[in-house]
Amino acid sequence: MPFLSQFLTVQDGMVSVADPAAEAMFEAWNAGSQAEIWRRHDGVWSRVYQAPRVPSLVMGAHAPYYTPLAVGFRHMVPYKDRDGVEALYATAGTVSLAHPDYARMLFMSLDGENWTPVETPAAMGRETRTLGVHNGRLYVGAGTATAGALAMGMPVPGAVWCSSKPSDPGSWKQVLYFPDLAPHNTGVVSLASANGWLYIGTENVNGFEVWRSKRSNPTCNADWKRLVKDGAGDRYNAWAGTMRTFRTNVYVGSMSVPGFTGSLAMKAFDIIRVKPDDTWQLLVGDREPTIPVTEGAVRRPLTGLPSGFGMPTNLYCWQMEVYDGYLYVGSMDMSSMLRAGVEAGMELPDMGMPPTVLQFILQLAGFDMWKTPTGLLWLPVTLTGMGDYTNYGARTIRVHDGKLYIGTANPFKGFQVWEGD
């Protein structure tokens, strides 16, 4: 959490404002960071929930500061529990500063309008990057997943939890615990249900891994099998950040963060697919890995397309969705940040590329979206954030009532929602 680190300090498990001059900044951050849920009905958008402010871990001179219960929601999934109760579940995203007595990572609504926090075991943590349904159960991936969790003294082991009645805290069961199985997997950041199995993708400093269950309803570490390791041939690929089932195959898109694996290089995402026979293929990726694997196999992308579809600033394969016979893939493109800096008069650091190439990249700033009918032929949908370079990410892609929707990440103007048919 680089912004918070400007004015917070952590000592002996306690958090405090670094200096009195920072109080106004912290309060401004609190006031503007209450997560919201909006609903569109009959063409009209309305806010149905705003996370309240609750006592936080941050101490003022005489009492705790109040901070948002949640500062973002990463996922929403409809689920019918074992008692037949249908609800919409949302997961908190980004580390919350809420006091443990109040912190929640799961929220639910029976009607889409009224939302309540759901109590879950403390061992699950207070944020997640993945939520999904498999064989009648709701699954959540746990783990550090952000440096913020470590910085705030709240590390959570990489694990998978599930429940058939999420509103009951006692119903949650841990079905995979990586510290006892493969400890370098510090977070479970994606999951997909396919071919009767549950597939998961991990965060791993040595390169992401993909595992699948050996039983339809896994209960312990012995019920899991590793299918992919070493970031699919490039150890720089630290996160198997996105996962989607398409035509019986499980597609996995990587995410990379400069510095996470020890290298500050900028590396675009790769895409692989895992087949029902447990073999996998590299579809999109560079032939030469950024961090090679000792005695690793030669990387030959089946499509011939390099990492990030040739855009070196496409660091995240951020979302995947299936629509009308195609698999859609959306990116997070850091060129938006670079272009914003240039237009603000900033001098960019040496990017290790010719000025003409950098200029070309800046002209194509904004998230990219591609689609494929087979996994081998890919077609561009947009290369410039829907014509707005400030849309740096296709953060959410969903299908509803026969239409495709894209929710953008845009820190400059605010998010946008696009509708296609």
Coordinates of C-alpha atoms in Angstrom, one line a residue:
M1 CA 0.0 0.0 0.0
P2 CA 2.4 2.7 -1.2
F3 CA 0.0 5.6 -0.6
L4 CA -0.8 4.6 3.0
S5 CA 2.9 4.1 3.8
Q6 CA 3.4 7.8 3.3
F7 CA 1.7 8.6 6.6
L8 CA 1.4 5.3 8.6
T9 CA 4.0 3.5 10.7
V10 CA 3.8 -0.1 12.0
Q11 CA 5.5 -1.0 15.3
D12 CA 4.9 -4.0 17.5
G13 CA 1.8 -4.9 15.6
M14 CA 0.3 -1.4 16.2
V15 CA -0.4 1.2 13.5
S16 CA -0.2 4.9 14.0
V17 CA -0.2 8.1 12.0
A18 CA 3.3 9.0 11.1
D19 CA 3.0 12.7 12.1
P20 CA 0.2 15.1 12.9
A21 CA 0.6 16.8 9.6
A22 CA -0.6 13.6 7.9
E23 CA -3.9 13.4 9.8
A24 CA -5.7 15.5 7.2
M25 CA -4.4 13.3 4.4
F26 CA -5.4 10.1 6.2
E27 CA -8.9 11.5 6.9
A28 CA -9.3 12.4 3.2
W29 CA -8.3 8.9 2.2
N30 CA -10.8 7.4 4.6
A31 CA -13.6 9.7 3.4
G32 CA -13.0 8.8 -0.2
S33 CA -12.4 5.1 0.1
Q34 CA -15.7 3.6 1.2
A35 CA -16.4 0.8 -1.2
E36 CA -19.7 0.9 -3.0
I37 CA -22.1 -1.5 -4.8
W38 CA -24.3 -0.1 -7.6
R39 CA -27.2 -1.7 -9.4
R40 CA -28.6 -1.0 -12.9
H41 CA -32.4 -1.5 -13.2
D42 CA -34.5 -0.4 -16.1
G43 CA -31.5 1.5 -17.4
V44 CA -31.0 3.5 -14.2
W45 CA -28.0 3.2 -11.9
S46 CA -28.4 3.4 -8.2
R47 CA -26.1 2.9 -5.3
V48 CA -27.4 0.0 -3.1
Y49 CA -24.5 -0.2 -0.6
Q50 CA -21.7 1.9 0.8
A51 CA -19.3 0.3 3.2
P52 CA -19.6 2.0 6.6
R53 CA -16.7 3.4 8.6
V54 CA -15.7 1.3 11.6
P55 CA -13.0 1.5 14.3
S56 CA -9.6 0.8 12.7
L57 CA -6.2 -0.5 13.5
V58 CA -4.8 3.0 13.3
M59 CA -4.5 4.8 16.6
G60 CA -4.9 8.5 17.0
A61 CA -3.9 10.5 20.1
H62 CA -6.7 9.2 22.2
A63 CA -8.8 6.7 20.2
P64 CA -8.8 4.6 17.0
Y65 CA -9.5 6.3 13.8
Y66 CA -12.6 5.2 11.8
T67 CA -11.9 3.7 8.4
P68 CA -14.0 2.0 5.7
L69 CA -15.1 -1.6 6.4
A70 CA -14.2 -2.3 2.8
V71 CA -12.3 -0.2 0.2
G72 CA -13.3 -2.3 -2.8
F73 CA -15.1 -5.4 -4.0
R74 CA -13.3 -7.7 -6.4
H75 CA -15.9 -10.4 -7.1
M76 CA -19.7 -11.1 -7.1
V77 CA -21.1 -14.6 -7.4
P78 CA -24.7 -15.9 -7.1
Y79 CA -25.0 -19.0 -5.0
K80 CA -27.8 -21.3 -3.6
D81 CA -26.8 -22.8 -0.3
R82 CA -27.6 -26.3 1.0
D83 CA -30.9 -25.0 2.4
G84 CA -32.0 -23.6 -0.9
V85 CA -31.3 -20.0 0.0
E86 CA -30.2 -18.0 -3.0
A87 CA -28.0 -15.0 -2.4
L88 CA -25.4 -12.8 -4.2
Y89 CA -22.0 -12.8 -2.5
A90 CA -19.3 -10.2 -2.9
T91 CA -15.7 -10.3 -1.7
A92 CA -13.7 -7.5 -0.3
G93 CA -10.6 -6.5 -2.2
T94 CA -7.4 -4.7 -1.0
V95 CA -6.3 -4.9 2.6
S96 CA -8.7 -3.2 5.0
L97 CA -7.5 -1.3 8.0
A98 CA -10.6 -2.2 10.0
H99 CA -10.1 -3.5 13.5
P100 CA -10.3 -7.4 13.6
D101 CA -13.6 -7.2 15.6
Y102 CA -15.2 -5.6 12.5
A103 CA -13.2 -6.7 9.5
R104 CA -15.0 -8.9 6.9
M105 CA -14.0 -10.3 3.6
L106 CA -17.5 -11.6 2.5
F107 CA -20.8 -9.7 2.0
M108 CA -24.2 -11.1 1.0
S109 CA -27.5 -9.9 -0.3
L110 CA -30.8 -11.8 -0.7
D111 CA -32.3 -9.2 -3.0
G112 CA -29.4 -7.3 -4.6
E113 CA -30.3 -4.2 -2.7
N114 CA -29.7 -4.9 1.0
W115 CA -26.2 -6.0 1.9
T116 CA -24.8 -7.4 5.1
P117 CA -21.2 -8.4 6.1
V118 CA -20.7 -12.2 6.6
E119 CA -18.6 -13.5 9.4
T120 CA -16.0 -16.0 8.3
P121 CA -13.1 -17.7 10.2
A122 CA -10.3 -15.3 11.0
A123 CA -7.8 -17.6 9.4
M124 CA -9.4 -16.9 6.0
G125 CA -8.1 -13.3 6.2
R126 CA -9.9 -10.1 5.2
E127 CA -9.5 -10.0 1.4
T128 CA -9.5 -12.5 -1.5
R129 CA -8.7 -12.4 -5.2
T130 CA -11.0 -15.3 -6.2
L131 CA -14.5 -16.6 -5.4
G132 CA -16.4 -19.3 -7.3
V133 CA -18.8 -22.2 -7.2
H134 CA -17.9 -25.8 -7.7
N135 CA -20.0 -28.9 -7.3
G136 CA -22.6 -27.2 -5.0
R137 CA -20.1 -25.4 -2.8
L138 CA -18.8 -21.9 -2.6
Y139 CA -15.0 -21.7 -2.7
V140 CA -12.6 -18.9 -1.7
G141 CA -8.9 -18.6 -2.3
A142 CA -6.8 -17.2 0.6
G143 CA -3.2 -15.9 0.9
T144 CA -1.1 -12.8 1.2
A145 CA -1.6 -11.8 -2.4
T146 CA -0.5 -8.2 -1.6
A147 CA 2.5 -6.7 0.1
G148 CA 0.0 -4.6 2.1
A149 CA -1.1 -7.6 4.1
L150 CA 2.5 -8.2 5.1
A151 CA 3.2 -4.6 5.8
M152 CA 0.2 -4.4 8.2
G153 CA 1.3 -7.5 10.0
M154 CA -1.6 -9.6 8.7
P155 CA -0.1 -12.4 6.6
V156 CA -2.5 -15.1 5.6
P157 CA -1.3 -18.6 4.4
G158 CA -2.1 -19.7 0.9
A159 CA -5.2 -21.9 1.2
V160 CA -8.5 -22.9 -0.2
W161 CA -11.7 -22.7 1.9
C162 CA -15.3 -23.8 1.0
S163 CA -18.8 -23.8 2.4
S164 CA -22.2 -25.1 1.6
K165 CA -23.8 -22.5 3.8
P166 CA -21.6 -19.3 3.7
S167 CA -23.7 -17.4 6.1
D168 CA -22.8 -19.8 8.9
P169 CA -19.2 -19.2 10.1
G170 CA -18.9 -22.7 11.4
S171 CA -19.6 -24.2 8.0
W172 CA -16.3 -23.0 6.4
K173 CA -13.8 -25.8 5.9
Q174 CA -10.1 -25.5 4.8
V175 CA -9.5 -28.0 2.0
L176 CA -6.0 -27.1 1.0
Y177 CA -3.2 -25.6 3.1
F178 CA -0.1 -24.8 1.1
P179 CA 2.4 -24.3 4.0
D180 CA 2.3 -28.1 4.5
L181 CA 2.2 -28.9 0.8
A182 CA 4.2 -26.4 -1.3
P183 CA 5.0 -23.4 0.9
H184 CA 6.2 -21.1 -1.9
N185 CA 2.6 -20.9 -2.9
T186 CA 1.7 -17.9 -0.7
G187 CA -1.7 -17.2 -2.2
V188 CA -4.6 -18.7 -4.2
V189 CA -5.5 -16.1 -6.7
S190 CA -7.8 -17.8 -9.2
L191 CA -10.0 -20.8 -9.6
A192 CA -12.2 -22.5 -12.1
S193 CA -14.6 -25.5 -12.2
A194 CA -14.1 -27.8 -15.2
N195 CA -14.4 -31.5 -16.1
G196 CA -15.7 -32.4 -12.7
W197 CA -12.6 -31.0 -10.9
L198 CA -11.7 -27.7 -9.2
Y199 CA -8.6 -25.9 -10.7
I200 CA -6.7 -23.2 -8.8
G201 CA -3.9 -20.8 -9.7
T202 CA -1.4 -19.5 -7.2
E203 CA 0.9 -16.7 -6.2
N204 CA 4.5 -17.9 -6.1
V205 CA 7.8 -16.0 -6.0
N206 CA 9.4 -18.8 -8.1
G207 CA 6.6 -18.7 -10.7
F208 CA 2.9 -19.4 -10.5
E209 CA 1.5 -22.9 -10.2
V210 CA -1.7 -24.5 -11.3
W211 CA -3.3 -27.4 -9.3
R212 CA -6.4 -29.4 -9.6
S213 CA -8.4 -31.5 -7.2
K214 CA -8.2 -35.3 -7.5
R215 CA -11.7 -35.6 -6.1
S216 CA -14.9 -33.7 -7.1
N217 CA -15.2 -32.5 -3.4
P218 CA -11.6 -32.1 -2.1
T219 CA -11.2 -32.2 1.7
C220 CA -7.4 -32.1 2.4
N221 CA -4.0 -31.6 0.8
A222 CA -3.9 -35.2 -0.4
D223 CA -6.8 -34.5 -2.7
W224 CA -4.7 -32.1 -4.9
K225 CA -2.4 -32.6 -7.9
R226 CA 0.1 -30.0 -9.4
L227 CA -0.2 -29.5 -13.1
V228 CA 1.9 -26.4 -13.9
K229 CA 4.9 -25.0 -12.1
D230 CA 7.7 -22.4 -12.6
G231 CA 5.3 -19.8 -14.1
A232 CA 4.8 -22.0 -17.2
G233 CA 8.4 -21.7 -18.1
D234 CA 9.1 -18.2 -17.0
R235 CA 9.7 -17.7 -13.2
Y236 CA 8.8 -14.0 -13.6
N237 CA 5.2 -15.0 -14.0
A238 CA 4.4 -14.8 -10.3
W239 CA 0.6 -14.9 -10.4
A240 CA -1.8 -17.2 -12.2
G241 CA -4.1 -14.3 -11.9
T242 CA -7.0 -15.2 -14.2
M243 CA -8.6 -18.5 -15.0
R244 CA -11.6 -19.4 -17.2
T245 CA -13.1 -22.6 -18.6
F246 CA -13.6 -22.6 -22.4
R247 CA -14.4 -25.6 -24.6
T248 CA -13.3 -28.1 -21.8
N249 CA -9.9 -26.5 -21.5
V250 CA -8.9 -24.2 -18.6
Y251 CA -7.3 -21.0 -19.8
V252 CA -4.9 -19.3 -17.4
G253 CA -3.5 -15.7 -17.7
S254 CA -0.5 -14.5 -15.8
M255 CA 0.0 -11.3 -13.9
S256 CA 3.4 -9.8 -13.1
V257 CA 4.5 -7.0 -10.7
P258 CA 8.0 -5.6 -11.2
G259 CA 10.1 -6.4 -8.1
F260 CA 7.9 -9.3 -6.8
T261 CA 10.3 -12.0 -8.1
G262 CA 13.4 -10.0 -7.5
S263 CA 13.6 -8.5 -11.0
L264 CA 12.5 -4.9 -11.9
A265 CA 12.0 -5.7 -15.5
M266 CA 8.6 -5.0 -17.1
K267 CA 7.0 -8.2 -18.4
A268 CA 3.8 -8.7 -20.2
F269 CA 1.4 -11.5 -19.4
D270 CA 1.4 -15.0 -20.8
I271 CA -1.7 -17.2 -21.6
I272 CA -1.7 -21.0 -21.3
R273 CA -4.4 -23.6 -21.5
V274 CA -4.6 -26.8 -19.4
K275 CA -6.3 -29.7 -21.2
P276 CA -8.5 -32.4 -19.6
D277 CA -5.6 -34.9 -19.7
D278 CA -3.6 -32.6 -17.4
T279 CA -1.1 -31.4 -20.1
W280 CA -0.8 -27.8 -20.8
Q281 CA 0.2 -25.6 -23.8
L282 CA 1.7 -22.1 -24.0
L283 CA -0.6 -20.0 -26.3
V284 CA 0.7 -16.5 -25.9
G285 CA 4.2 -15.8 -24.6
D286 CA 7.8 -14.9 -25.4
R287 CA 10.1 -17.6 -26.5
E288 CA 12.9 -16.2 -24.3
P289 CA 11.8 -16.2 -20.6
T290 CA 12.6 -13.1 -18.4
I291 CA 13.7 -15.5 -15.6
P292 CA 14.6 -18.8 -17.2
V293 CA 13.9 -22.2 -15.6
T294 CA 17.0 -24.4 -15.2
E295 CA 16.7 -27.2 -17.8
G296 CA 13.3 -25.9 -18.7
A297 CA 11.6 -26.9 -22.0
V298 CA 11.9 -24.6 -25.0
R299 CA 9.0 -22.1 -25.0
R300 CA 7.1 -22.2 -28.3
P301 CA 3.8 -20.3 -28.1
L302 CA 1.3 -22.1 -30.4
T303 CA -0.2 -18.9 -31.7
G304 CA 3.2 -17.3 -32.4
L305 CA 2.1 -14.3 -30.4
P306 CA 4.5 -12.8 -27.8
S307 CA 3.7 -12.0 -24.2
G308 CA 0.9 -9.4 -23.8
F309 CA 0.0 -9.8 -27.5
G310 CA 3.1 -7.8 -28.3
M311 CA 2.4 -4.9 -25.9
P312 CA 5.2 -5.0 -23.3
T313 CA 3.1 -2.8 -20.9
N314 CA 0.3 -5.3 -20.7
L315 CA 1.3 -6.6 -17.3
Y316 CA -1.9 -8.3 -16.3
C317 CA -4.2 -10.6 -18.0
W318 CA -6.9 -9.1 -15.8
Q319 CA -10.2 -10.7 -16.9
M320 CA -11.5 -13.5 -19.1
E321 CA -15.1 -14.2 -20.1
V322 CA -16.9 -16.5 -22.6
Y323 CA -19.5 -14.9 -24.8
D324 CA -21.2 -16.0 -28.1
G325 CA -18.6 -18.7 -28.8
Y326 CA -15.5 -16.6 -28.1
L327 CA -13.2 -16.3 -25.1
Y328 CA -12.5 -12.7 -24.3
V329 CA -9.4 -11.5 -22.6
G330 CA -8.8 -8.0 -21.1
S331 CA -5.5 -6.5 -20.0
M332 CA -4.1 -4.1 -17.5
D333 CA -1.9 -1.8 -19.5
M334 CA 0.7 0.4 -17.7
S335 CA 1.2 2.5 -20.8
S336 CA -1.8 4.6 -19.6
M337 CA 0.2 5.6 -16.5
L338 CA 3.3 6.4 -18.7
R339 CA 1.3 8.6 -21.1
A340 CA -0.4 10.4 -18.2
G341 CA 3.0 11.2 -16.8
V342 CA 4.3 12.4 -20.2
E343 CA 1.3 14.7 -20.7
A344 CA 1.8 16.0 -17.1
G345 CA 5.4 17.0 -18.1
M346 CA 7.2 14.2 -16.3
E347 CA 10.4 12.8 -17.7
L348 CA 10.2 9.0 -18.0
P349 CA 13.0 6.8 -16.8
D350 CA 15.0 4.8 -19.3
M351 CA 12.6 2.1 -20.5
G352 CA 15.3 0.1 -22.3
M353 CA 13.6 0.7 -25.7
P354 CA 14.1 3.1 -28.7
P355 CA 12.2 6.4 -28.4
T356 CA 10.2 5.5 -31.6
V357 CA 9.0 2.3 -30.0
L358 CA 8.1 4.1 -26.7
Q359 CA 6.2 6.7 -28.7
F360 CA 4.2 3.9 -30.5
I361 CA 3.4 2.3 -27.2
L362 CA 2.1 5.6 -25.7
Q363 CA -0.1 6.1 -28.8
L364 CA -1.7 2.7 -28.0
A365 CA -2.2 3.5 -24.3
G366 CA -5.3 2.0 -22.7
F367 CA -6.3 -1.6 -22.0
D368 CA -6.3 -4.2 -24.7
M369 CA -9.0 -6.7 -25.4
W370 CA -8.7 -9.8 -27.6
K371 CA -11.1 -12.6 -28.4
T372 CA -10.6 -16.2 -29.8
P373 CA -12.9 -18.9 -31.0
T374 CA -10.4 -21.7 -30.6
G375 CA -7.4 -20.5 -28.5
L376 CA -5.2 -20.4 -31.6
L377 CA -6.7 -17.5 -33.6
W378 CA -6.9 -14.2 -31.7
L379 CA -8.7 -11.1 -32.9
P380 CA -8.3 -7.6 -31.4
V381 CA -11.4 -5.9 -30.0
T382 CA -9.8 -2.8 -28.7
L383 CA -6.1 -1.8 -28.3
T384 CA -6.7 1.7 -26.8
G385 CA -9.1 1.3 -23.8
M386 CA -12.2 1.7 -25.9
G387 CA -10.7 4.9 -27.4
D388 CA -9.9 6.4 -24.0
Y389 CA -6.3 5.9 -22.9
T390 CA -7.2 6.6 -19.3
N391 CA -9.0 3.3 -19.1
Y392 CA -5.9 1.4 -18.1
G393 CA -7.7 -1.9 -17.3
A394 CA -10.5 -4.2 -18.3
R395 CA -11.2 -4.9 -14.7
T396 CA -14.5 -6.8 -15.1
I397 CA -16.0 -8.6 -18.1
R398 CA -19.4 -10.2 -17.6
V399 CA -22.4 -11.5 -19.6
H400 CA -25.9 -10.5 -18.7
D401 CA -29.2 -10.9 -20.6
G402 CA -27.3 -11.8 -23.7
K403 CA -25.0 -8.8 -23.7
L404 CA -21.4 -8.4 -22.9
Y405 CA -20.4 -5.8 -20.3
I406 CA -17.0 -4.3 -19.6
G407 CA -16.2 -2.5 -16.4
T408 CA -13.0 -0.4 -16.7
A409 CA -10.4 0.6 -14.1
N410 CA -9.7 4.3 -14.5
P411 CA -8.0 6.3 -11.8
F412 CA -8.1 9.5 -13.8
K413 CA -11.8 10.0 -14.6
G414 CA -13.5 7.2 -12.7
F415 CA -14.6 3.8 -14.0
Q416 CA -16.7 3.3 -17.0
V417 CA -19.2 0.5 -18.0
W418 CA -19.5 -0.5 -21.6
E419 CA -22.3 -2.6 -23.1
G420 CA -22.0 -4.6 -26.3
D421 CA -24.2 -7.0 -28.2

